XYZ file of C-alpha atoms in Angstrom:
679
model
C -19.616 31.645 4.404
C -20.575 30.083 7.745
C -19.224 33.094 9.631
C -21.226 35.512 7.436
C -24.414 33.525 8.002
C -23.921 33.627 11.756
C -23.553 37.406 11.578
C -26.801 37.613 9.596
C -28.742 35.494 12.094
C -27.518 37.388 15.132
C -27.435 40.889 13.665
C -31.058 42.162 13.915
C -31.828 41.072 17.464
C -28.453 41.982 18.911
C -28.155 45.341 17.183
C -31.827 46.290 17.802
C -31.825 45.741 21.539
C -30.493 49.149 22.618
C -33.291 50.912 20.547
C -36.124 49.194 22.407
C -38.688 51.697 23.936
C -37.930 54.574 21.523
C -41.055 55.813 19.694
C -39.550 57.918 16.976
C -37.016 57.129 14.198
C -33.793 58.613 15.592
C -30.292 58.782 14.304
C -29.489 55.440 15.933
C -32.316 53.782 13.995
C -31.016 55.187 10.735
C -27.552 53.944 11.547
C -28.818 50.465 12.433
C -30.992 50.335 9.309
C -27.971 51.229 7.190
C -25.888 48.471 8.824
C -28.642 45.878 8.277
C -29.124 46.950 4.661
C -25.386 46.777 4.103
C -25.194 43.291 5.594
C -28.104 42.124 3.424
C -26.373 43.401 0.270
C -23.051 41.816 1.406
C -24.782 38.499 2.036
C -26.558 38.558 -1.323
C -23.328 39.261 -3.207
C -21.359 36.704 -1.195
C -24.012 34.028 -1.717
C -24.063 34.665 -5.432
C -20.312 34.051 -5.618
C -20.671 30.783 -3.772
C -23.218 29.548 -6.287
C -20.855 30.295 -9.163
C -17.834 28.495 -7.688
C -18.767 24.836 -8.422
C -19.444 25.655 -12.068
C -16.157 27.483 -12.418
C -14.079 24.726 -10.736
C -15.543 21.774 -12.577
C -12.344 20.246 -13.992
C -12.643 16.930 -15.877
C -9.429 15.488 -14.365
C -11.056 15.339 -10.910
C -13.017 12.291 -12.066
C -9.913 10.145 -12.570
C -8.277 10.823 -9.183
C -9.093 7.297 -7.808
C -7.076 5.773 -10.680
C -3.887 7.002 -9.065
C -4.032 4.621 -6.095
C -6.722 2.074 -7.019
C -5.384 -0.737 -9.175
C -8.771 -2.476 -8.778
C -10.706 0.380 -10.407
C -8.083 0.565 -13.133
C -8.355 -3.184 -13.819
C -12.143 -2.977 -13.978
C -12.022 0.005 -16.298
C -9.581 -1.674 -18.708
C -10.939 -5.227 -18.497
C -7.770 -6.713 -16.955
C -7.889 -9.789 -14.723
C -4.191 -10.393 -13.984
C -2.087 -7.882 -12.073
C 1.669 -8.468 -11.795
C 3.361 -6.543 -8.983
C 7.129 -6.245 -8.816
C 9.695 -5.427 -6.154
C 12.774 -4.511 -8.170
C 16.110 -2.882 -7.360
C 18.011 -3.516 -10.590
C 15.129 -3.857 -13.056
C 15.111 -7.660 -13.455
C 11.943 -8.300 -11.397
C 10.179 -5.531 -13.329
C 11.319 -7.130 -16.577
C 9.978 -10.548 -15.481
C 6.676 -8.893 -14.471
C 6.340 -7.366 -17.948
C 6.936 -10.749 -19.556
C 4.235 -12.422 -17.448
C 1.784 -9.628 -18.221
C 2.399 -10.011 -21.976
C 2.002 -13.811 -21.649
C -1.555 -13.404 -20.340
C -2.805 -12.510 -23.817
C -1.720 -15.929 -25.106
C -4.030 -17.547 -22.552
C -7.109 -15.481 -23.304
C -6.511 -13.283 -20.269
C -5.476 -9.642 -19.893
C -2.583 -8.566 -17.721
C -1.268 -5.333 -16.265
C 2.000 -4.540 -14.484
C 1.978 -2.524 -11.268
C 4.588 -0.936 -9.027
C 3.351 -1.494 -5.437
C 4.817 1.884 -4.477
C 2.240 3.626 -6.694
C -0.883 1.902 -5.361
C -2.881 1.381 -2.206
C -2.058 -2.266 -1.518
C -4.828 -2.588 1.091
C -7.129 -2.837 -1.963
C -5.793 -6.350 -2.568
C -8.801 -7.741 -0.666
C -11.058 -6.342 -3.445
C -9.390 -8.416 -6.192
C -12.093 -11.066 -5.749
C -14.562 -8.524 -7.229
C -12.967 -9.315 -10.626
C -13.813 -12.715 -12.140
C -10.972 -15.163 -12.855
C -8.458 -12.771 -11.338
C -4.980 -13.386 -9.973
C -2.225 -11.292 -8.399
C 1.320 -12.309 -9.297
C 4.254 -11.003 -7.274
C 7.781 -10.885 -8.733
C 9.768 -9.983 -5.620
C 13.516 -9.472 -5.453
C 15.420 -9.605 -2.169
C 17.904 -6.807 -1.589
C 20.917 -6.695 0.728
C 20.532 -8.703 3.922
C 17.058 -10.111 3.275
C 15.483 -6.683 2.790
C 12.693 -5.609 0.449
C 13.631 -3.467 -2.535
C 13.070 0.279 -2.185
C 9.825 0.241 -4.182
C 8.414 -2.685 -2.142
C 9.224 -1.265 1.311
C 5.744 0.219 1.874
C 4.103 -3.025 0.695
C 6.321 -5.012 3.095
C 5.409 -2.673 5.979
C 1.717 -3.053 5.134
C 1.976 -6.871 5.032
C 3.549 -6.886 8.492
C 0.741 -4.810 9.996
C -2.207 -6.045 7.899
C -5.093 -8.038 9.328
C -7.153 -7.836 6.109
C -9.179 -10.834 4.985
C -7.782 -11.893 1.612
C -10.021 -14.928 1.146
C -11.132 -15.127 -2.472
C -7.866 -13.588 -3.681
C -5.774 -15.828 -5.962
C -2.013 -15.320 -5.943
C 1.390 -16.702 -6.820
C 4.920 -15.487 -6.109
C 8.209 -15.668 -7.979
C 11.214 -14.629 -5.891
C 14.544 -13.359 -7.202
C 17.542 -14.005 -4.965
C 21.116 -15.224 -4.761
C 22.178 -18.361 -2.884
C 25.516 -16.865 -1.871
C 23.628 -14.493 0.444
C 22.611 -15.428 3.963
C 18.912 -14.615 3.504
C 18.260 -16.321 0.170
C 14.984 -15.130 -1.386
C 13.743 -13.842 1.987
C 11.302 -11.361 0.421
C 9.709 -13.887 -1.956
C 9.309 -16.414 0.870
C 7.804 -13.814 3.207
C 5.246 -12.497 0.692
C 4.223 -16.068 -0.207
C 3.776 -17.087 3.447
C 2.097 -13.860 4.591
C -0.492 -13.768 1.776
C -1.534 -17.311 2.644
C -1.772 -16.385 6.352
C -4.145 -13.562 5.417
C -6.428 -16.047 3.633
C -5.346 -15.672 -0.001
C -5.269 -18.799 -2.182
C -1.939 -19.847 -3.694
C -2.728 -21.224 -7.140
C 0.856 -22.142 -8.001
C 3.966 -22.890 -5.949
C 6.464 -20.225 -4.961
C 9.164 -19.954 -7.623
C 12.715 -19.105 -6.604
C 15.325 -17.758 -8.998
C 19.003 -17.927 -8.104
C 21.171 -15.216 -9.615
C 24.301 -17.120 -8.565
C 23.160 -19.937 -10.858
C 20.951 -19.204 -13.867
C 18.167 -16.798 -12.927
C 16.766 -16.719 -16.462
C 16.483 -20.523 -16.640
C 14.852 -20.655 -13.194
C 12.254 -18.104 -14.290
C 11.543 -19.739 -17.667
C 11.129 -23.189 -16.036
C 8.751 -21.797 -13.403
C 6.783 -19.821 -16.017
C 6.384 -22.889 -18.261
C 4.581 -24.679 -15.396
C 2.780 -21.626 -14.021
C 0.587 -20.946 -17.058
C -0.810 -24.514 -17.379
C -1.692 -24.299 -13.657
C -3.550 -21.016 -14.301
C -5.396 -22.563 -17.268
C -6.408 -25.553 -15.164
C -7.536 -23.390 -12.240
C -9.715 -21.084 -14.347
C -10.743 -23.645 -16.950
C -9.240 -21.718 -19.877
C -7.069 -22.849 -22.766
C -4.035 -21.358 -24.435
C -4.968 -19.566 -27.664
C -1.947 -21.057 -29.413
C -0.960 -17.572 -30.570
C 2.811 -17.401 -30.109
C 3.262 -14.311 -32.275
C 5.137 -11.266 -31.023
C 3.024 -8.767 -29.107
C 4.258 -5.196 -29.259
C 3.795 -3.136 -26.121
C 4.785 0.232 -27.591
C 4.178 2.008 -30.885
C 6.826 4.046 -32.659
C 6.360 7.750 -33.365
C 9.122 9.485 -35.367
C 9.423 13.224 -34.727
C 10.569 15.019 -37.882
C 9.876 18.550 -36.702
C 10.258 18.939 -32.933
C 11.580 21.624 -30.616
C 14.870 20.124 -29.367
C 14.261 21.711 -25.949
C 11.478 19.122 -25.528
C 13.804 16.181 -26.232
C 15.420 14.113 -23.458
C 19.207 13.953 -23.579
C 19.924 11.547 -20.709
C 17.811 12.874 -17.824
C 16.224 10.236 -15.582
C 12.987 12.046 -14.796
C 12.311 15.744 -15.269
C 13.285 17.245 -18.633
C 16.335 19.570 -18.352
C 16.933 18.370 -14.769
C 20.686 18.290 -15.447
C 20.617 21.942 -16.533
C 18.510 23.236 -13.633
C 19.057 21.007 -10.618
C 16.350 20.962 -7.944
C 16.377 19.270 -4.537
C 15.710 16.696 -3.156
C 17.964 14.287 -5.033
C 17.117 10.595 -5.408
C 16.986 7.760 -7.960
C 14.542 9.684 -10.182
C 16.339 12.993 -9.716
C 20.102 12.391 -9.410
C 22.543 15.125 -8.464
C 25.404 15.984 -10.835
C 28.468 15.568 -8.645
C 31.737 17.122 -9.841
C 34.784 14.836 -9.975
C 37.471 16.508 -7.840
C 39.928 13.590 -7.671
C 40.554 10.399 -9.650
C 43.739 8.517 -8.856
C 45.059 5.025 -9.444
C 45.485 3.213 -6.133
C 47.639 0.244 -7.118
C 51.372 0.577 -7.760
C 51.618 -2.366 -10.163
C 49.888 -5.369 -11.679
C 47.602 -5.575 -14.709
C 44.459 -4.273 -12.981
C 43.370 -0.657 -12.473
C 42.074 0.118 -8.978
C 40.890 3.678 -8.498
C 39.848 6.246 -5.916
C 37.358 8.939 -6.957
C 36.059 11.944 -5.052
C 32.742 13.543 -6.018
C 31.754 17.006 -4.787
C 28.221 17.103 -3.326
C 28.481 20.483 -1.539
C 25.599 22.087 -3.476
C 23.234 19.127 -3.045
C 22.343 19.091 0.662
C 22.834 15.303 0.392
C 23.675 13.783 3.775
C 25.285 10.388 4.238
C 26.591 8.149 7.001
C 29.604 5.846 6.985
C 28.478 2.553 5.445
C 25.942 4.077 3.036
C 26.052 3.440 -0.723
C 26.446 5.958 -3.507
C 24.673 5.071 -6.766
C 25.929 6.452 -10.068
C 24.238 6.443 -13.472
C 26.854 5.450 -16.069
C 26.636 5.714 -19.847
C 27.456 3.081 -22.444
C 30.599 3.065 -24.555
C 29.963 5.222 -27.658
C 31.874 2.691 -29.791
C 29.304 -0.021 -28.975
C 26.424 2.391 -29.609
C 27.800 3.423 -33.015
C 28.380 -0.206 -34.035
C 24.731 -1.062 -33.279
C 23.666 1.910 -35.427
C 25.937 0.766 -38.274
C 24.924 -2.897 -38.211
C 21.213 -1.961 -38.248
C 21.827 0.772 -40.829
C 19.959 3.524 -38.952
C 20.440 7.213 -38.274
C 20.943 7.212 -34.505
C 20.064 10.901 -34.255
C 16.460 10.246 -35.336
C 14.166 11.598 -32.606
C 11.474 9.143 -31.556
C 8.899 8.269 -28.924
C 7.799 4.768 -27.985
C 4.243 5.161 -26.671
C 2.507 2.484 -24.613
C -0.389 0.902 -26.516
C -2.168 0.514 -23.176
C -3.246 4.110 -22.643
C -4.247 3.430 -19.027
C -0.771 2.228 -18.052
C 1.167 4.413 -15.630
C 4.280 3.589 -17.651
C 3.808 5.663 -20.793
C 7.249 4.916 -22.314
C 9.978 2.287 -21.752
C 12.449 5.158 -21.175
C 12.158 8.988 -21.209
C 10.637 10.149 -24.515
C 10.921 11.892 -26.907
C 14.603 11.154 -27.358
C 17.009 9.987 -30.042
C 18.051 6.390 -30.666
C 21.586 7.493 -29.777
C 20.524 8.804 -26.363
C 18.396 5.712 -25.691
C 21.291 3.337 -26.470
C 23.802 5.511 -24.599
C 21.920 6.501 -21.449
C 18.813 4.377 -21.052
C 19.332 0.822 -22.345
C 21.505 -2.079 -21.213
C 23.488 -3.118 -24.289
C 26.358 -4.942 -22.530
C 24.709 -7.787 -20.603
C 23.804 -11.028 -22.412
C 20.199 -10.703 -23.705
C 17.540 -12.761 -21.952
C 15.636 -15.527 -23.742
C 12.480 -13.449 -24.281
C 14.521 -10.897 -26.268
C 15.920 -13.671 -28.491
C 12.438 -15.113 -29.004
C 10.906 -11.768 -29.997
C 13.819 -10.975 -32.320
C 13.728 -14.405 -34.007
C 10.924 -13.293 -36.376
C 13.364 -10.884 -38.055
C 16.009 -13.516 -38.892
C 15.857 -14.151 -42.652
C 17.791 -17.429 -42.358
C 15.372 -20.154 -41.125
C 18.255 -21.839 -39.240
C 18.969 -18.668 -37.247
C 15.255 -18.280 -36.550
C 15.045 -21.848 -35.265
C 18.199 -21.457 -33.131
C 16.898 -18.286 -31.457
C 13.508 -19.853 -30.729
C 15.052 -23.051 -29.415
C 17.278 -21.084 -27.006
C 14.131 -19.398 -25.663
C 12.282 -22.696 -25.161
C 12.232 -25.021 -22.151
C 13.777 -27.843 -24.208
C 16.976 -29.208 -22.638
C 18.946 -28.783 -25.855
C 17.777 -25.168 -26.202
C 18.600 -24.303 -22.576
C 22.049 -25.823 -22.956
C 22.715 -23.859 -26.160
C 21.620 -20.595 -24.499
C 23.919 -21.355 -21.552
C 26.985 -21.923 -23.737
C 26.365 -19.627 -26.742
C 25.005 -16.608 -24.835
C 25.845 -16.768 -21.123
C 29.227 -18.516 -21.000
C 30.414 -16.763 -24.165
C 29.235 -13.430 -22.634
C 27.635 -12.359 -25.909
C 25.935 -8.981 -25.647
C 23.304 -7.819 -28.150
C 25.946 -6.445 -30.545
C 27.825 -9.774 -30.515
C 24.554 -11.640 -31.215
C 23.874 -9.371 -34.216
C 27.473 -9.723 -35.460
C 27.398 -13.526 -35.211
C 23.959 -13.831 -36.854
C 24.205 -11.827 -40.106
C 20.613 -12.687 -41.071
C 19.247 -11.049 -37.903
C 18.572 -7.375 -38.523
C 15.586 -6.305 -36.390
C 13.980 -2.853 -36.559
C 15.818 -0.693 -34.025
C 12.603 0.508 -32.376
C 11.589 -3.071 -31.471
C 15.098 -3.746 -30.182
C 14.883 -0.619 -27.995
C 11.518 -1.802 -26.674
C 12.942 -5.191 -25.690
C 16.284 -4.238 -24.114
C 16.229 -3.756 -20.329
C 16.974 -0.375 -18.741
C 20.552 0.552 -17.919
C 20.719 0.510 -14.124
C 22.521 2.655 -11.577
C 25.655 1.073 -10.081
C 26.059 1.028 -6.298
C 29.353 1.537 -4.447
C 30.096 1.430 -0.726
C 31.121 4.972 0.200
C 34.838 5.125 1.074
C 34.651 8.215 3.296
C 33.072 9.597 6.488
C 30.797 12.628 6.305
C 32.208 13.728 9.682
C 35.505 14.357 7.870
C 34.301 14.845 4.269
C 30.844 16.447 4.556
C 31.008 17.914 1.040
C 32.158 14.851 -0.900
C 31.620 11.126 -1.348
C 34.527 8.837 -2.185
C 34.456 5.694 -4.338
C 36.949 2.821 -4.425
C 36.515 0.487 -7.413
C 38.347 -1.916 -9.719
C 38.005 -1.415 -13.480
C 36.326 -4.456 -15.063
C 37.789 -5.665 -18.354
C 38.156 -9.225 -19.637
C 38.376 -11.310 -22.800
C 35.434 -13.562 -23.703
C 35.507 -17.048 -25.206
C 34.789 -15.490 -28.609
C 37.956 -13.334 -28.364
C 36.083 -10.097 -27.738
C 37.028 -7.647 -24.991
C 34.165 -6.877 -22.648
C 34.366 -3.800 -20.440
C 32.410 -2.971 -17.292
C 30.061 -0.083 -18.143
C 30.410 2.005 -14.979
C 34.045 1.386 -13.999
C 35.426 2.144 -17.462
C 33.265 5.262 -17.669
C 34.407 6.397 -14.197
C 38.045 5.657 -15.036
C 37.895 8.328 -17.749
C 36.214 10.899 -15.482
C 39.179 13.159 -14.760
C 38.695 16.388 -12.718
C 39.034 18.647 -15.775
C 38.414 17.323 -19.257
C 39.486 19.884 -21.915
C 38.622 22.716 -19.557
C 35.227 21.209 -18.652
C 34.324 19.793 -15.265
C 33.594 16.047 -15.204
C 30.125 15.363 -13.827
C 28.593 12.144 -12.456
C 24.802 11.725 -11.867
C 24.460 10.254 -8.379
C 22.250 9.689 -5.343
C 22.837 8.131 -1.923
C 21.095 5.008 -0.654
C 20.890 4.467 3.102
C 22.332 1.233 4.464
C 22.075 -0.866 7.637
C 25.879 -1.196 7.639
C 26.482 1.089 10.632
C 29.161 1.721 13.255
C 28.043 0.903 16.827
C 26.083 3.634 18.614
C 28.713 3.724 21.378
C 32.174 4.758 20.178
C 33.705 2.660 22.987
C 32.383 -0.588 21.409
C 35.197 -2.536 19.689
C 34.873 -3.171 15.935
C 36.338 -5.978 13.816
C 36.398 -5.117 10.100
C 37.137 -7.700 7.406
C 37.438 -6.365 3.854
C 39.869 -7.687 1.243
C 40.360 -5.864 -2.082
C 37.879 -3.090 -2.737
C 35.958 -4.441 0.268
C 38.143 -1.970 2.184
C 35.890 0.892 0.951
C 33.388 1.308 3.835
C 36.135 0.688 6.389
C 38.099 3.707 5.170
C 35.002 5.694 6.187
C 34.665 3.793 9.481
C 38.313 4.430 10.427
C 38.086 8.112 9.444
C 35.046 8.431 11.705
C 36.720 6.654 14.649
C 39.711 9.024 14.248
C 37.357 12.027 14.265
C 35.571 10.727 17.390
C 38.945 10.339 19.102
C 39.830 13.930 18.195
C 36.536 15.028 19.794
C 37.771 13.505 23.045
C 35.468 10.472 22.914
C 36.550 7.123 24.300
C 36.998 4.940 21.203
C 37.098 1.151 21.482
C 39.489 -1.192 19.718
C 39.443 -0.756 15.941
C 40.679 -3.931 14.257
C 41.106 -4.363 10.480
C 41.699 -7.539 8.473
C 42.594 -6.602 4.915
C 43.754 -8.745 2.002
C 45.345 -8.166 -1.389
C 47.621 -10.006 -3.837
C 51.021 -8.340 -3.330
C 52.311 -5.825 -0.760
C 54.112 -3.813 -3.453
C 51.289 -3.880 -6.019
C 47.763 -3.551 -4.684
C 47.920 -2.686 -0.978
C 45.133 -0.086 -1.221
C 45.316 3.025 1.009
C 48.576 1.666 2.477
C 49.951 5.053 3.598
C 46.636 6.145 5.156
C 46.120 2.851 6.997
C 49.680 2.761 8.339
C 49.295 6.363 9.545
C 46.020 5.489 11.314
C 47.852 2.589 13.003
C 50.721 4.897 14.005
C 48.234 7.398 15.484
C 46.617 4.650 17.566
C 43.255 4.904 15.774
C 43.719 1.515 14.127
C 44.649 -0.756 17.014
C 45.369 -3.719 14.725
C 46.222 -3.736 11.010
C 46.298 -7.359 9.808
C 47.068 -7.779 6.100
C 47.008 -11.041 4.119
C 49.128 -10.896 0.944
C 47.741 -13.886 -0.935
C 50.515 -14.230 -3.548
C 53.689 -13.017 -1.838
C 54.605 -16.584 -0.812
C 54.255 -20.128 -2.150
C 51.104 -20.882 -0.169
C 48.176 -18.514 -0.598
C 47.188 -16.613 2.542
C 43.707 -15.082 2.872
C 41.963 -13.064 5.599
C 40.343 -16.178 7.095
C 43.835 -17.633 7.749
C 44.756 -14.539 9.775
C 41.467 -14.783 11.679
C 42.327 -18.350 12.717
C 45.825 -17.254 13.722
C 44.408 -14.557 16.034
C 41.455 -16.614 17.308
C 42.053 -16.019 21.074
C 42.134 -12.235 20.665
C 39.064 -12.319 18.385
C 37.075 -14.518 20.753
C 37.808 -12.171 23.688
C 36.708 -9.139 21.624
C 33.500 -10.865 20.503
C 32.472 -12.882 23.548
C 33.722 -10.688 26.403
C 33.937 -7.163 24.959
C 30.783 -7.311 22.756
C 32.634 -6.320 19.578
C 30.733 -5.714 16.330
C 31.878 -7.660 13.255
C 31.736 -6.174 9.739
C 32.428 -8.006 6.465
C 32.621 -6.375 3.049
C 33.509 -7.887 -0.325
C 32.911 -11.076 -2.295
C 29.880 -13.069 -1.115
C 30.523 -16.282 -3.031
C 33.828 -17.264 -1.430
C 35.308 -14.773 1.027
C 32.205 -13.988 3.118
C 31.291 -17.679 3.309
C 34.836 -18.715 4.300
C 35.014 -15.982 6.941
C 31.663 -17.044 8.401
C 32.821 -20.682 8.572
C 35.974 -19.487 10.361
C 33.857 -17.742 13.003
C 31.882 -20.984 13.436
C 35.191 -22.794 14.067
C 36.422 -20.157 16.545
C 33.120 -20.196 18.477
C 33.108 -23.983 18.466
C 36.700 -24.333 19.696
C 37.026 -21.460 22.178
C 33.396 -21.388 23.280
C 33.279 -25.183 23.736
C 30.267 -25.481 21.430
C 29.047 -28.072 18.961
C 28.971 -26.945 15.322
C 25.193 -26.427 15.546
C 25.572 -24.277 18.681
C 28.355 -22.250 17.014
C 26.141 -21.593 13.957
C 23.331 -20.514 16.278
C 25.755 -18.249 18.196
C 26.799 -16.412 14.996
C 23.163 -16.196 13.808
C 22.271 -14.509 17.133
C 25.065 -11.982 16.569
C 23.439 -11.202 13.209
C 20.006 -10.783 14.803
C 21.455 -8.391 17.390
C 23.112 -6.323 14.650
C 26.608 -7.336 15.769
C 27.505 -9.268 12.584
C 26.886 -7.147 9.469
C 27.690 -7.853 5.837
C 27.981 -5.598 2.791
C 28.702 -8.192 0.132
C 28.257 -8.758 -3.589
C 28.623 -11.716 -5.937
């Protein structure tokens, strides 16, 4: 419109100039008059259209746009004064956040749960606009002291922020694991940084240890947190300990089955019509092209799988992780249906009672109970105390009701009973129902309470330089007998074990996505590498060695490639033996050191071989700037290996123990000592 108006303003004077001095109406005048008249009509029509546009485009949804990123406006609109943010990789921090939000009601307050990824966190400074408000942060630490994926943007903002958070009340509960080097790093950082920015900590930082009893740590912290909140704001607990439902059940008796979720993570029918890009909310269906048993003997089943990703445009680097979405054992699912006497094929929706919540359902809805229990809910891990507490109301035997409530309390006797009866006995929800015949909850409430079934992460056992169209997995099938005589099976590994390339003429498919890692080969191929990975910890190093072989084939100068591997018996579980020995023969693997822990009277582990070769190792590390990589068990192996490096640095570098520890820590800081470990 601006251009048209400029033409209108300039038209008469500019176009009329050549006609100046003529006394009669000539052809040129007629022509000019016609042009001006035409422009006037054009302008009138154009202007009319402009006036109609706002009326036509007035769409009601425009008014709620700020809700998408403003948690403050949302809290004001819904009368909430507690916001619980979570940084969660496996769902536990999100679960804890939900529990704290539900608690608020018992203290005359109103809570909401928020994913920091979905909101503008710079609005935190505005929280003081809401009376008696508090921000709670349930923050898990992932990998080597990193934030979880959904908290990465929040972490980046905290690092750069210079906002004034005075007047903002906060508290933090961190979720970590003491076997890791950077225990609860994210929780500690958020707690410290918020205080630096002027926010007021109204209760001490809580730290949960997943290597110990994370649930007990959280419950103990929570029991002290709420009285501190009451004291700070001058409020009292309402005394209402009754169950508070978060979702309402809707049963669909007449629904188009094309509108029903059958296991998809996000978009309906996403497994039928796959669309890029692929991620946690939109996994790619990879085809299983190989599934072979790696070990030659022994009672365990160690396997190698290959998944075709050629149609996905997924790119990965050696050291990255592949995440797969498993499904639960149908036998367990059917038994839950039988014991609760329900038709599992009933199609339902669980709709959030808080209509303003971004989380409309606990899992994709509408769906059937069968799909929910098979694809969406965790039915194999021991239930947490809040689940037992909520379910206790349905126990018809008063003794069972009391037992369940006591296990969910902070009483020493109750905590001890939960530890032995649930955790140590590895009772899952089915076992709890079987061993408490009076407990028969409605299945919809059970589905509301159970946590989501999470993706399982595996270190990729291949290099994309060699295998650009596939990702490889190396895993051990988990199966064990519990103290109650039941056989518990690992969800993902048992499911993967049965994924054969062709199953009755059908291709076996695995929903997957790739997660980037910091576990990376050195930038220069000539830099020596020392890899330590017993058992399935060999996985990323298969990829590393494949890549070093490829680089050598390209004519690059490749530095020393040293592997320390460990297994039980040479003739039973020496994984990838033929491949590794061939790499050694070809000169790609300059050293292949293998510890067979049970082939002799005294057990020999990788750390023993490290000590044996200490002079060579020290030269590689101290003189040749080698990079060290450790993959496998965090609780024992990684710790023992690290202590061995302290000893080597102390002895051959003539250092005190403190100096040796500092030396190894500096290697970590420089990215020369990397760990990909699990507990």
